[in-house]
Coordinates of C-alpha atoms in Angstrom, one line a residue:
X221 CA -78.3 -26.4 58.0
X222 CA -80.4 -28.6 56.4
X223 CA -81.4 -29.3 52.9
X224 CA -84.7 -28.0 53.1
X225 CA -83.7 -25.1 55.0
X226 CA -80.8 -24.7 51.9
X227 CA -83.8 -24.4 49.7
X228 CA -85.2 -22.5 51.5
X229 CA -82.3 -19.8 51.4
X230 CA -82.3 -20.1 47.9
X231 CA -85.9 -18.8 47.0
X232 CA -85.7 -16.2 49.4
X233 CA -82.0 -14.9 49.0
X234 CA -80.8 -15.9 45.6
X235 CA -83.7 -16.5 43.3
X236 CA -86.0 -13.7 44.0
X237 CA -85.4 -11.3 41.1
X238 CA -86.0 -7.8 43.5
X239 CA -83.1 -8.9 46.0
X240 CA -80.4 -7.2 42.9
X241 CA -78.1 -6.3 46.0
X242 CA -77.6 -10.3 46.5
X243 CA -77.7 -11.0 43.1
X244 CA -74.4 -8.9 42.5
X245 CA -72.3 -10.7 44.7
X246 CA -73.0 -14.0 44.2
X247 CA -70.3 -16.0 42.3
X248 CA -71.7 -17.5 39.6
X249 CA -68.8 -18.1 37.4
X250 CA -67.6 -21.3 39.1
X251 CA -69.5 -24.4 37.6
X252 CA -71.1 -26.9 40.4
X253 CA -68.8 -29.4 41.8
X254 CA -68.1 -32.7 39.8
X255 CA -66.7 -35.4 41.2
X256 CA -64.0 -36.5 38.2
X257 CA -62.3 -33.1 39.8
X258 CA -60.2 -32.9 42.4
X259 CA -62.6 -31.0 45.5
X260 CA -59.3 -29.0 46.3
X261 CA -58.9 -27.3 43.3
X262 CA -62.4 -26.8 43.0
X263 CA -62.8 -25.1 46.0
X264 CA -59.8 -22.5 44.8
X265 CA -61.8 -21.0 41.7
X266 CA -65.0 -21.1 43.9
X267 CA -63.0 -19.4 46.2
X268 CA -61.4 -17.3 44.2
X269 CA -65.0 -15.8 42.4
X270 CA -65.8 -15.0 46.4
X271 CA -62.7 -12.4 46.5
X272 CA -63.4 -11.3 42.7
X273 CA -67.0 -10.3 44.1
X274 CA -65.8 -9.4 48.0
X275 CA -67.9 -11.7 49.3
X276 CA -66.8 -11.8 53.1
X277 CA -70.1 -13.2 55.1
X278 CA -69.7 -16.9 56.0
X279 CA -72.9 -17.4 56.4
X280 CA -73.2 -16.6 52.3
X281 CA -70.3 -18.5 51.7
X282 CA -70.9 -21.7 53.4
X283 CA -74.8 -21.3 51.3
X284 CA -73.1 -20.7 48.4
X285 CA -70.8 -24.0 48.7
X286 CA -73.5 -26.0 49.6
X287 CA -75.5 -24.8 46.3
X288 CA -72.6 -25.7 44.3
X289 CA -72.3 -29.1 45.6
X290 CA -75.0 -29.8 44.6
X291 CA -78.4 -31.7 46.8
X292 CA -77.3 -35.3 45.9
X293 CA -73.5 -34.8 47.2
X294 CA -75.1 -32.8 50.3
X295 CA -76.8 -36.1 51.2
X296 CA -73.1 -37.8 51.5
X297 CA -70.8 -35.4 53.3
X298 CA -71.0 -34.1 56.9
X299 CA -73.5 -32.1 57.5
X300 CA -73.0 -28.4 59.6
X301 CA -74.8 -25.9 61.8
X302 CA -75.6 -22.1 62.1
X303 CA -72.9 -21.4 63.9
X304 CA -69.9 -23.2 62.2
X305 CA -67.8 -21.0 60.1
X306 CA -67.2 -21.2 56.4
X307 CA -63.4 -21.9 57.7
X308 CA -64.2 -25.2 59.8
X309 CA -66.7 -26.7 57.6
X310 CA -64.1 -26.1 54.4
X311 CA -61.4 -28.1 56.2
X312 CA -63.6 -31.0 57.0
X313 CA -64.8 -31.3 53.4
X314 CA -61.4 -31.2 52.4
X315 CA -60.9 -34.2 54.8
X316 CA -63.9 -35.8 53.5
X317 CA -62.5 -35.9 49.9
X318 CA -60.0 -38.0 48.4
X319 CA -56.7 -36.0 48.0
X320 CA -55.4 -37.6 45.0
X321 CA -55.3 -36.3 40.9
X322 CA -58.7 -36.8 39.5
X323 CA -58.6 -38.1 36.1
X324 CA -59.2 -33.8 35.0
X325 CA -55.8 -33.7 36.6
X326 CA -54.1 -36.5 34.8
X327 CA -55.2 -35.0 31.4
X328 CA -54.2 -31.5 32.1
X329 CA -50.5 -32.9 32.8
X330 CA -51.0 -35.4 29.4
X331 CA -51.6 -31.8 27.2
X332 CA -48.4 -30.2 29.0
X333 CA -46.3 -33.5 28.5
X334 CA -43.5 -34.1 26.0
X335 CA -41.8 -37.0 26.0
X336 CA -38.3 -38.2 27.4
X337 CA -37.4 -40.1 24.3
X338 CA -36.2 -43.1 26.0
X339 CA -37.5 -46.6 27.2
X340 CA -38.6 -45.3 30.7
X341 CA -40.6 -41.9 29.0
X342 CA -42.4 -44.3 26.7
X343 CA -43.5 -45.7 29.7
X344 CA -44.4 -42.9 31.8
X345 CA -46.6 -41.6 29.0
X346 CA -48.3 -44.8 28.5
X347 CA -49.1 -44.6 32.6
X348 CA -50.2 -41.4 32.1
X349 CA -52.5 -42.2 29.0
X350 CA -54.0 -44.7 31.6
X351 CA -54.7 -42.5 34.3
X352 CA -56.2 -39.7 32.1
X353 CA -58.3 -41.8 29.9
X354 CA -59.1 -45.0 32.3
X355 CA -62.6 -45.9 30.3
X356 CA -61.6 -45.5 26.5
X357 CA -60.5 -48.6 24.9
X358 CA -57.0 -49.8 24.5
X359 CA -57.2 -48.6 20.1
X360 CA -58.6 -45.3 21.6
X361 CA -55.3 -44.8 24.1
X362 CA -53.0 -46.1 21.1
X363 CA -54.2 -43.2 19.5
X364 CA -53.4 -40.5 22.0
X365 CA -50.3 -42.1 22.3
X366 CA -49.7 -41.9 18.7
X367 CA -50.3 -37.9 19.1
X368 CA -47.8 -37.7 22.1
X369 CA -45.1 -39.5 19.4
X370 CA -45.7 -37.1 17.4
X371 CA -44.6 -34.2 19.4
X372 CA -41.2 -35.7 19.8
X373 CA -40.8 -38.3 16.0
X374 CA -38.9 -35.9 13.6
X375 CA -38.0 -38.6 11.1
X376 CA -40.0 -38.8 8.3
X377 CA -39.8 -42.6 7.1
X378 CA -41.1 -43.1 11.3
X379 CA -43.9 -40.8 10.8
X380 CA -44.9 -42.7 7.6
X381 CA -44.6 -46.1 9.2
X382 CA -46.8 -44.6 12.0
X383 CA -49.8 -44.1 9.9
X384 CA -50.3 -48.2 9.4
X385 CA -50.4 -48.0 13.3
X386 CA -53.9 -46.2 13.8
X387 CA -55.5 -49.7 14.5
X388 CA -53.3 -51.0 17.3
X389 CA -53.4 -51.3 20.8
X390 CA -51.6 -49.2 23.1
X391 CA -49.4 -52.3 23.8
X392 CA -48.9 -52.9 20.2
X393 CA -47.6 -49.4 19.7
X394 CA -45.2 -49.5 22.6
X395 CA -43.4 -52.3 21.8
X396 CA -43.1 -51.1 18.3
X397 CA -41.8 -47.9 19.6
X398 CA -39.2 -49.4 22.3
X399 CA -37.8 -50.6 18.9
X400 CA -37.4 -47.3 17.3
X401 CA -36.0 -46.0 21.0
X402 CA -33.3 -48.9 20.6
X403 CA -32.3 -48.4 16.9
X404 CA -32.1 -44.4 17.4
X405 CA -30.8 -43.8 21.5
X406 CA -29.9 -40.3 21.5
X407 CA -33.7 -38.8 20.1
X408 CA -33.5 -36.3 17.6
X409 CA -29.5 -36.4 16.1
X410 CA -30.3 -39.7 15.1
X411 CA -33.5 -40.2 13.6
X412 CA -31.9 -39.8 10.4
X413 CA -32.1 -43.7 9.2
X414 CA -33.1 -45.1 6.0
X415 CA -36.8 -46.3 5.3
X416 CA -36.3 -49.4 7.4
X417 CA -39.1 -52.8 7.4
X418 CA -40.7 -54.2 10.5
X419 CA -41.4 -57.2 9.1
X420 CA -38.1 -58.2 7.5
X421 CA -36.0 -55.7 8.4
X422 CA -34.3 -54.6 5.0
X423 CA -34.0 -51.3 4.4
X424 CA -36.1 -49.3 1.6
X425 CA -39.8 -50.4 2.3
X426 CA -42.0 -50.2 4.7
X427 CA -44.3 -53.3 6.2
X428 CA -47.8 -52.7 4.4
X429 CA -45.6 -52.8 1.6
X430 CA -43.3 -55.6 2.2
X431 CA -43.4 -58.2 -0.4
X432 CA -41.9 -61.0 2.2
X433 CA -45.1 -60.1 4.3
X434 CA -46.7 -60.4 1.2
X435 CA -45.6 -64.3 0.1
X436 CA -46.4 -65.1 3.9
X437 CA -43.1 -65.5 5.0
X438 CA -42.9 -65.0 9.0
X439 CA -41.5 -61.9 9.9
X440 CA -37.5 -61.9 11.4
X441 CA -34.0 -60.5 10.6
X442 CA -33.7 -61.4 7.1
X443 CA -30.8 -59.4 6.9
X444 CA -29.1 -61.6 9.0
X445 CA -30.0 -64.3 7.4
X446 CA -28.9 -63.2 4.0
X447 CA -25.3 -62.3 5.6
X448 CA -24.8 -65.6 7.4
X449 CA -26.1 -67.9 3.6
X450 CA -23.4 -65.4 1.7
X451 CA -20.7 -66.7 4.3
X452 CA -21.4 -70.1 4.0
X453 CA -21.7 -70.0 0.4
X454 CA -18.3 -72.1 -0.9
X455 CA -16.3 -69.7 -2.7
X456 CA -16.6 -69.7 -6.2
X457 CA -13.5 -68.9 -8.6
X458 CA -14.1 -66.2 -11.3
X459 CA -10.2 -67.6 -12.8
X460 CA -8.3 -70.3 -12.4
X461 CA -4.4 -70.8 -14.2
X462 CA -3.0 -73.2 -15.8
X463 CA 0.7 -73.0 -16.5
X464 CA -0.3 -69.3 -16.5
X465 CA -2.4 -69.3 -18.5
X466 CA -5.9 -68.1 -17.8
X467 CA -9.3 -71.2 -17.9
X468 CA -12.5 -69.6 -17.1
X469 CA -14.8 -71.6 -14.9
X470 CA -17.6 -73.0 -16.0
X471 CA -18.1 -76.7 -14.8
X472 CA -15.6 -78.9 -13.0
X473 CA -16.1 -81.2 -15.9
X474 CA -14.2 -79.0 -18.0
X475 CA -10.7 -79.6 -16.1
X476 CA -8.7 -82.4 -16.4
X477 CA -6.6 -83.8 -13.2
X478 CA -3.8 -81.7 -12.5
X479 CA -2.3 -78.9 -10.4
X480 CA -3.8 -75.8 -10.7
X481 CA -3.1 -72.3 -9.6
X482 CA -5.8 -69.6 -9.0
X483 CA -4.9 -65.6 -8.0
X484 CA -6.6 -63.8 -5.7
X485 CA -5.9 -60.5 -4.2
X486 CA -2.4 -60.8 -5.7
X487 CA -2.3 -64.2 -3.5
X488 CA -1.3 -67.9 -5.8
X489 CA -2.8 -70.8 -4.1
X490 CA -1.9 -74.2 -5.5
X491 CA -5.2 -76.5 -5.2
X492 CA -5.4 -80.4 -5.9
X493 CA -8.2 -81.0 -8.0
X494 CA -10.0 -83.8 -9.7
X495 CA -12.9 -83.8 -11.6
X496 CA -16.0 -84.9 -9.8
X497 CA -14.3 -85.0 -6.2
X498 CA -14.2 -81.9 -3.7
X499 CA -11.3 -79.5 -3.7
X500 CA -8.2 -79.9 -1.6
X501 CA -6.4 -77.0 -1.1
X502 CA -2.8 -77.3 -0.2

């Protein structure tokens, strides 16, 4: 059957407006055939609107298929004769199409998708962003990944933190989440942290707000930092003794040469000092 001879079919059989017998059972509740879905699952509502309208003649079917597809796509697939059934010609247009997901596919399993709140479901959702949304830009699939977070984010100081992300890449928002994934492992029970800085990681603030950021200082663990300068800081004495009797501090030019005794934690250390030269504990 050719196309003409499809056309031809289709003013005499389906178009003319006296023929209401045809009319009824033609299925017209399955939309023509578009190529971003999978031709299998196509075929099952098309299909399925030929048992909702007992439509049983092959020779109807295989018309109505062909109509569906559409005459552009007829000029691409193998063509078929009078007296193939609607059966054979189905299975080799199955064969002709590819028999992977179509990107219709890869969405529908994005909507159904919560994610495994771990470094390897990060991952499988950003795949699937991919997949389901190949042409949008990397900021547009940052976003849809910023909805799938939100299915599964419960803490509150993450969910504010994720509003300054709206601009990123889908990259940018990955490794920023792998972050959150490491500082809370177990999901839910422990996303109950403090307000916690990206930028300089102290607790209490968030980045857009961070006042290091701010200055221009480069981002890093300035917790750390602080930690290791307070234990290399030399110790400074609140008290020292003298014959037991108690000298505030103030300058090392204020104490003469002599033994002196400081307490600490109910400990007496005798220290050598001089003024102007380093302390010598003994």
């Amino acid at each position: 059957m050719n196309i003409r001879e499809l056309s031809s079919i289709s003013n005499t059989e389906i178009m003319v407006a006296d023929n209401q017998s045809t009319m009824s059972t033609l299925p017209w509740n399955t939309p023509p055939y578009d190529k971003k879905v999978q031709f299998k699952n196509w075929l099952e509502i098309l299909e399925t609107d030929f048992l909702l309208h007992d439509l049983e003649d092959d020779r109807k079917k295989k018309m109505i298929l062909r109509m569906k597809l559409g005459v552009e796509l007829l000029a691409e697939i193998p063509t078929t004769t009078d007296n193939e059934s609607y059966s054979a010609y189905k299975e080799r247009l199955i064969e002709h199409f590819p028999k992977g997901k179509s990107q219709e596919d890869y969405q529908y399993m994005l909507a159904a998708t919560s994610m495994e709140w771990s470094v390897k479901g990060l991952e499988d959702v950003v795949s699937l962003i991919k997949k389901a949304h190949p042409n949008d830009s990397s900021i547009l699939q940052g976003a849809v990944l910023l909805l799938q977070m939100r299915k599964v984010v419960k803490d509150l100081p993450l969910l504010r933190e994720m509003e300054h992300w709206k601009n990123e890449t889908i990259h940018e928002i990955k490794d920023r989440m792998e972050k959150e994934i490491h500082r809370m492992p177990h999901g839910r029970q422990h996303q109950k942290r403090k307000m916690t800085c990206f930028h300089c990681n102290f607790p209490g603030h968030v980045e857009a707000n961070c006042d290091r950021k701010r200055r221009g200082l480069p981002p890093g663990d300035y917790v750390k930092k602080k930690e290791e300068e307070r234990r290399i800081k030399p110790f400074v004495k609140e008290e020292l003794q003298t014959n037991r009797i108690s000298v505030p501090l103030q300058s090392s030019r204020e104490i003469t040469k002599g033994n002196l005794q400081y307490q600490k934690s109910k400990k007496r250390v005798s220290v050598l000092m001089d003024s102007g030269s380093d302390f010598n504990v003994i």
